[in-house]
Amino acid sequence: MKILCGVATAAVSSLTKKTSVFFRPASRCIRTARVIWNGFPHETQPGQVTRATRWASSTAAVKPLQLSTDRSIPVIGIGTYIPDKGEEDVIKAVKAAVRCGYRHIDCAAIYRNERAVGHALKELIVEGIIQREDIFVVSKLWNTCHQPDLVKPSLIKTLEDLGLKYLDLYLMHWPMGYKEGCDLLPKDASGKVIFSDVDYLETWKAMEDCVDLGLVKDIGCSNFNSEQLQRLLDEARIKPAVNQFEVNCYMNNRKLIEFCQANNIVVTAFGPLGTPSKEGSLPLLKEAAITQLAAKYKKTPAQIALRFLVQQDISIVPKSVTPARIEENFKIFDFRLTPEEMAQLINLNKNFRNYGEEIAVDHKYYPFKAEF
């Protein structure tokens, strides 16, 4: 049995059969009238006043961010990296998010829960809450699959797990590769991660091929620095549409954001709340400047921290498994911070990074040695 990126090809074949029933053809759903939901269509029956309709009416001013292609990305998505939770929690979180208006689902192969996400999406489609074209689904190529001939199989495995025919956006999770094989974190006898020397530009070319094949609409990067992005801009056939990296009030990454936006690369911020559940993280949501603004606007500290980012034309992917918090994180479009308040929050920067992937600090493509 041949092993690709930690996935047995026999298992892939089995999954194809199991996931083929995940999504019914859209024609089998009742489709009569359409409303616009965060820039995407949603089906409803004539005269039906649904929660979706009410949400669409109350947030008509919420606009998705335009990509360098002719497509757009919803400004807020649900993050699915929930390592301490089981599949049922992931399913419930995704369903809660979609029901309250999220149309951007952020996934990754390394999260090891894409089948649970796919299960949630299947149920939402069967229930008539959404259709495939209503949602923007993102996944990421893991570091052990940078070898060009492993890129397409890895993407196909993700699609089968999610029960989809295509992704809206596929990101290279990190610029550095790890040794190809069955282990997601391959280590030597001393416990050190074993690197692959594959050039990320060669990996990118294989991702471009996946666009040509219709397996993904847009491609982008995650955790790339400005020098690595510039190399892609100079040499790639398809330019990166998105760069996803850590951004919050304590890690504002202003220079990298400015570089991306100047080059028509949309920024998606992960860890927008400072990752309060992560050991060693700083208590961002207890910061006095944030709590004072929360009191002023009658919002929560989390809503202030998220509003700070979307007001910079940044897409955000906060994560939670608590339905009330998922809905709370979405309610950030009915107020606006003043320029003075934005400057106040920018000045909170500590360059504190929660996700440094220190296990790869010696890799030649490790991104955080550059200034930005």
Coordinates of C-alpha atoms in Angstrom, one line a residue:
M1 CA 0.0 0.0 0.0
K2 CA 1.5 3.3 -1.1
I3 CA 1.6 6.1 1.4
L4 CA 1.1 9.7 0.4
C5 CA 1.4 12.6 2.9
G6 CA 0.4 10.2 5.7
V7 CA -2.7 9.1 3.8
A8 CA -3.1 5.5 2.5
T9 CA -4.4 5.4 -1.1
A10 CA -6.7 2.6 -0.1
A11 CA -8.2 4.8 2.5
V12 CA -8.7 7.5 -0.1
S13 CA -10.6 5.1 -2.3
S14 CA -12.8 4.1 0.5
L15 CA -13.5 7.6 1.5
T16 CA -14.6 8.4 -2.1
K17 CA -17.4 5.9 -1.7
K18 CA -18.4 7.1 1.7
T19 CA -18.4 10.7 0.9
S20 CA -20.1 10.5 -2.5
V21 CA -23.5 10.9 -0.7
F22 CA -22.4 14.0 1.3
F23 CA -23.8 16.5 -1.2
R24 CA -27.0 16.1 -3.2
P25 CA -27.3 18.0 -6.5
A26 CA -28.6 21.5 -5.9
S27 CA -31.6 20.8 -8.2
R28 CA -33.0 18.5 -5.5
C29 CA -33.3 21.4 -3.1
I30 CA -36.3 23.7 -3.2
R31 CA -35.1 26.8 -5.0
T32 CA -37.5 29.7 -5.8
A33 CA -36.3 33.0 -4.6
R34 CA -32.8 34.3 -3.6
V35 CA -31.5 36.8 -1.0
I36 CA -27.9 38.0 -0.7
W37 CA -26.1 36.8 2.4
N38 CA -22.7 38.4 3.0
G39 CA -22.1 38.7 -0.7
F40 CA -23.3 35.1 -1.5
P41 CA -26.8 33.9 -2.6
H42 CA -29.1 32.0 -0.3
E43 CA -32.2 30.2 -1.3
T44 CA -35.6 30.8 0.3
Q45 CA -39.2 30.3 -0.6
P46 CA -41.4 33.3 -1.8
G47 CA -42.5 35.4 1.1
Q48 CA -40.6 33.3 3.6
V49 CA -39.1 35.4 6.4
T50 CA -36.3 33.2 7.6
R51 CA -33.4 33.9 10.0
A52 CA -31.2 34.1 6.9
T53 CA -33.5 36.8 5.4
R54 CA -33.5 38.8 8.6
W55 CA -29.7 38.5 8.9
A56 CA -29.2 39.6 5.3
S57 CA -31.4 42.6 5.8
S58 CA -29.7 43.7 9.0
T59 CA -26.1 43.4 7.6
A60 CA -26.6 44.7 4.1
A61 CA -23.5 46.9 4.6
V62 CA -21.2 44.0 5.2
K63 CA -19.2 43.5 2.1
P64 CA -16.8 40.7 1.2
L65 CA -13.2 41.5 0.3
Q66 CA -12.3 41.5 -3.4
L67 CA -9.6 39.1 -4.4
S68 CA -7.1 39.7 -7.2
T69 CA -9.2 37.4 -9.3
D70 CA -12.9 38.2 -10.1
R71 CA -14.0 36.5 -6.8
S72 CA -14.3 37.7 -3.2
I73 CA -13.9 36.3 0.3
P74 CA -16.3 36.8 3.2
V75 CA -14.7 39.1 5.7
I76 CA -15.4 36.8 8.7
G77 CA -15.0 33.1 8.9
I78 CA -15.1 30.3 11.5
G79 CA -11.8 28.8 12.4
T80 CA -11.8 25.0 12.8
Y81 CA -8.5 24.5 14.5
I82 CA -9.9 23.1 17.8
P83 CA -7.2 20.6 18.9
D84 CA -8.7 19.8 22.3
K85 CA -12.2 19.1 21.0
G86 CA -13.8 16.0 19.4
E87 CA -15.5 15.7 16.0
E88 CA -19.0 16.3 17.5
D89 CA -17.8 19.6 18.9
V90 CA -16.5 20.6 15.4
I91 CA -19.7 19.6 13.8
K92 CA -21.8 21.6 16.2
A93 CA -19.5 24.7 15.9
V94 CA -19.6 24.7 12.1
K95 CA -23.4 24.3 12.1
A96 CA -23.8 27.0 14.7
A97 CA -21.6 29.4 12.7
V98 CA -23.4 28.8 9.4
R99 CA -26.8 29.2 11.0
C100 CA -25.9 32.6 12.4
G101 CA -24.5 33.9 9.1
Y102 CA -20.9 32.7 8.6
R103 CA -20.1 31.8 5.0
H104 CA -16.3 31.4 5.3
I105 CA -15.1 28.1 6.7
D106 CA -11.3 27.9 7.4
C107 CA -9.9 24.3 7.4
A108 CA -6.6 22.5 7.1
A109 CA -5.4 19.0 6.7
I110 CA -3.2 19.2 9.8
Y111 CA -6.3 20.0 11.9
R112 CA -7.3 16.4 11.3
N113 CA -11.0 17.2 11.4
E114 CA -12.0 17.9 7.8
R115 CA -14.4 14.9 7.7
A116 CA -16.2 16.4 10.7
V117 CA -16.4 19.8 8.9
G118 CA -17.7 17.9 5.8
H119 CA -20.3 16.1 7.9
A120 CA -21.6 19.5 9.2
L121 CA -21.8 21.0 5.7
K122 CA -23.6 17.9 4.4
E123 CA -26.3 18.3 7.1
L124 CA -26.6 22.0 6.4
I125 CA -27.2 21.4 2.7
V126 CA -29.6 18.5 3.3
E127 CA -31.6 20.8 5.7
G128 CA -31.7 23.5 3.0
I129 CA -29.8 26.1 5.0
I130 CA -27.1 26.5 2.3
Q131 CA -26.0 25.3 -1.0
R132 CA -22.4 24.7 -2.0
E133 CA -22.1 28.0 -3.9
D134 CA -23.2 29.9 -0.7
I135 CA -20.1 29.1 1.2
F136 CA -16.4 29.9 0.8
V137 CA -14.3 26.9 1.9
V138 CA -10.6 27.2 2.6
S139 CA -8.0 24.4 3.3
K140 CA -4.3 24.2 3.5
L141 CA -1.6 22.0 2.1
W142 CA 0.5 20.5 4.9
N143 CA 4.3 20.6 5.1
T144 CA 4.9 16.9 4.4
C145 CA 3.2 17.3 1.0
H146 CA 5.4 20.0 -0.6
Q147 CA 6.8 17.5 -3.2
P148 CA 5.0 18.5 -6.4
D149 CA 3.6 15.1 -7.1
L150 CA 2.0 15.0 -3.7
V151 CA 0.1 18.3 -4.0
K152 CA -2.8 17.1 -6.1
P153 CA -3.4 13.8 -4.0
S154 CA -3.3 15.9 -0.9
L155 CA -5.9 18.3 -2.2
I156 CA -8.1 15.4 -3.5
K157 CA -7.9 13.8 0.0
T158 CA -9.1 17.1 1.5
L159 CA -11.9 17.4 -1.0
E160 CA -13.0 13.8 -0.2
D161 CA -13.0 14.5 3.5
L162 CA -15.0 17.6 3.1
G163 CA -17.4 16.1 0.6
L164 CA -16.7 18.8 -2.0
K165 CA -15.8 18.9 -5.7
Y166 CA -13.7 22.0 -5.4
L167 CA -12.2 24.4 -2.8
D168 CA -12.7 28.1 -3.0
L169 CA -9.1 28.7 -1.7
Y170 CA -6.2 26.4 -1.1
L171 CA -3.2 27.8 1.0
M172 CA 0.3 26.5 1.4
H173 CA 0.3 26.2 5.2
W174 CA 3.9 27.1 5.6
P175 CA 6.8 27.9 3.2
M176 CA 9.0 25.1 4.6
G177 CA 8.5 21.5 3.9
Y178 CA 9.0 18.4 6.1
K179 CA 10.1 15.0 5.1
E180 CA 7.5 13.2 3.0
G181 CA 5.9 10.1 4.4
C182 CA 3.3 8.8 6.7
D183 CA 4.2 11.1 9.7
L184 CA 2.7 14.6 9.8
L185 CA 5.6 15.6 12.1
P186 CA 8.5 13.4 11.0
K187 CA 11.3 13.3 13.7
D188 CA 14.7 11.8 13.9
A189 CA 16.0 9.7 16.9
S190 CA 16.7 12.9 18.9
G191 CA 13.2 14.2 18.4
K192 CA 14.1 16.9 15.9
V193 CA 11.7 17.5 13.0
I194 CA 13.2 16.2 9.7
F195 CA 13.0 18.8 6.9
S196 CA 12.4 18.5 3.2
D197 CA 14.5 20.8 0.9
V198 CA 11.7 21.2 -1.7
D199 CA 11.5 24.7 -3.0
Y200 CA 8.1 26.3 -2.2
L201 CA 8.1 27.7 -5.7
E202 CA 8.0 24.2 -7.1
T203 CA 5.1 23.4 -4.7
W204 CA 3.3 26.5 -5.8
K205 CA 3.6 25.4 -9.5
A206 CA 1.8 22.2 -8.6
M207 CA -0.9 24.2 -6.8
E208 CA -1.3 26.3 -10.0
D209 CA -1.9 23.0 -11.8
C210 CA -4.8 22.3 -9.4
V211 CA -6.4 25.6 -10.4
D212 CA -6.1 24.6 -14.0
L213 CA -7.8 21.3 -13.2
G214 CA -10.8 23.0 -11.5
L215 CA -10.0 21.5 -8.1
V216 CA -9.6 24.9 -6.5
K217 CA -10.7 28.4 -7.5
D218 CA -7.9 30.5 -5.9
I219 CA -4.6 29.7 -4.2
G220 CA -2.6 31.5 -1.6
C221 CA -0.2 31.3 1.3
S222 CA -0.1 31.1 5.0
N223 CA 2.7 32.4 7.2
F224 CA 4.8 33.7 4.3
N225 CA 7.0 36.7 4.9
S226 CA 7.3 39.6 2.4
E227 CA 10.5 38.3 0.8
Q228 CA 8.9 34.9 0.1
L229 CA 5.7 36.6 -1.2
Q230 CA 7.8 38.8 -3.5
R231 CA 9.5 35.8 -5.0
L232 CA 6.1 34.3 -5.8
L233 CA 4.9 37.7 -7.3
D234 CA 8.0 37.8 -9.5
E235 CA 8.0 34.2 -10.7
A236 CA 4.6 32.6 -10.3
R237 CA 2.1 32.2 -13.2
I238 CA -0.8 32.7 -10.7
K239 CA -0.2 35.3 -8.1
P240 CA -1.2 34.5 -4.4
A241 CA -4.7 35.8 -3.7
V242 CA -4.4 35.6 0.1
N243 CA -1.8 35.4 2.8
Q244 CA -3.0 34.1 6.1
F245 CA -1.0 34.9 9.2
E246 CA -1.3 35.9 12.9
V247 CA -2.7 39.3 13.5
N248 CA -4.1 40.8 16.6
C249 CA -3.6 43.9 18.8
Y250 CA -0.5 42.4 20.4
M251 CA 0.9 41.2 17.1
N252 CA -0.3 43.8 14.6
N253 CA 2.1 42.9 11.7
R254 CA 1.6 46.3 10.2
K255 CA 4.5 46.1 7.7
L256 CA 3.4 42.8 6.3
I257 CA -0.2 43.9 6.1
E258 CA 0.8 47.0 4.2
F259 CA 3.0 44.9 1.8
C260 CA 0.2 42.5 1.1
Q261 CA -2.4 45.1 0.5
A262 CA 0.0 47.1 -1.7
N263 CA 0.4 44.0 -3.8
N264 CA -3.3 43.1 -4.0
I265 CA -3.0 40.2 -1.6
V266 CA -5.9 39.9 0.8
V267 CA -4.8 39.4 4.5
T268 CA -6.6 36.8 6.6
A269 CA -5.9 37.0 10.3
F270 CA -5.7 33.9 12.4
G271 CA -5.4 34.2 16.2
P272 CA -7.4 37.5 16.1
L273 CA -8.2 37.3 19.8
G274 CA -4.7 36.5 20.9
T275 CA -5.4 32.8 21.4
P276 CA -6.6 33.0 25.0
S277 CA -6.8 29.2 25.4
K278 CA -3.1 28.7 24.5
E279 CA -0.7 28.3 27.3
G280 CA 1.7 31.2 27.6
S281 CA -0.6 33.6 25.6
L282 CA -0.9 37.1 26.9
P283 CA -4.4 38.1 28.2
L284 CA -5.3 40.4 25.3
L285 CA -9.0 40.6 26.1
K286 CA -8.2 42.0 29.6
E287 CA -6.2 44.9 28.1
A288 CA -7.5 48.1 29.6
A289 CA -7.8 50.0 26.3
I290 CA -9.9 47.2 24.9
T291 CA -12.2 46.8 27.9
Q292 CA -12.8 50.6 28.1
L293 CA -13.8 50.6 24.4
A294 CA -16.1 47.6 25.0
A295 CA -17.9 49.5 27.8
K296 CA -18.2 52.6 25.6
Y297 CA -19.8 50.7 22.7
K298 CA -21.7 48.2 24.8
K299 CA -19.7 45.4 23.2
T300 CA -17.5 42.6 24.5
P301 CA -13.7 42.9 24.4
A302 CA -13.6 40.2 21.7
Q303 CA -15.9 42.3 19.5
I304 CA -13.6 45.3 19.9
A305 CA -10.5 43.2 19.0
L306 CA -12.2 41.8 15.9
R307 CA -13.6 45.1 14.8
F308 CA -10.1 46.5 15.0
L309 CA -9.1 44.0 12.3
V310 CA -12.0 44.2 9.9
Q311 CA -11.8 47.9 9.9
Q312 CA -8.3 47.5 8.3
D313 CA -9.9 45.4 5.5
I314 CA -8.6 42.2 7.0
S315 CA -10.5 38.9 6.8
I316 CA -10.7 37.2 10.2
V317 CA -11.2 33.6 11.3
P318 CA -11.9 33.5 15.0
K319 CA -12.6 30.1 16.5
S320 CA -15.0 28.9 19.2
V321 CA -17.2 25.9 20.0
T322 CA -19.6 27.9 22.1
P323 CA -22.7 28.9 20.0
A324 CA -23.2 32.2 22.0
R325 CA -19.6 33.3 21.4
I326 CA -19.7 32.2 17.8
E327 CA -22.7 34.5 17.3
E328 CA -21.2 37.3 19.4
N329 CA -18.0 37.3 17.2
F330 CA -20.2 37.9 14.2
K331 CA -22.0 40.9 15.6
I332 CA -19.3 43.5 14.8
F333 CA -20.7 45.4 11.9
D334 CA -23.1 47.8 13.7
F335 CA -20.4 50.1 15.1
R336 CA -17.2 51.7 14.0
L337 CA -14.0 52.7 15.9
T338 CA -12.8 56.2 15.5
P339 CA -9.4 56.9 13.9
E340 CA -8.1 57.8 17.3
E341 CA -9.3 54.6 18.8
M342 CA -7.8 52.6 16.0
A343 CA -4.4 54.3 16.6
Q344 CA -4.8 53.5 20.3
L345 CA -5.2 49.8 19.5
I346 CA -2.4 49.8 17.0
N347 CA -0.1 51.1 19.8
L348 CA -0.8 48.1 21.9
N349 CA 1.5 46.1 19.7
K350 CA 4.1 43.9 21.5
N351 CA 5.2 41.8 18.5
F352 CA 4.1 38.8 20.6
R353 CA 3.7 35.8 18.4
N354 CA 1.6 32.8 19.7
Y355 CA 2.4 30.6 16.7
G356 CA 6.1 30.6 15.8
E357 CA 6.5 27.0 14.6
E358 CA 9.7 26.9 16.5
I359 CA 10.3 23.3 15.6
A360 CA 11.3 24.6 12.1
V361 CA 13.5 27.5 13.1
D362 CA 16.5 26.0 11.4
H363 CA 14.7 25.4 8.1
K364 CA 16.1 27.5 5.3
Y365 CA 12.6 28.8 4.5
Y366 CA 11.6 29.6 8.1
P367 CA 9.6 32.8 7.6
F368 CA 10.1 34.7 10.9
K369 CA 13.8 35.6 10.6
A370 CA 13.0 38.4 8.1
E371 CA 11.9 41.8 9.4
F372 CA 8.4 41.2 8.1

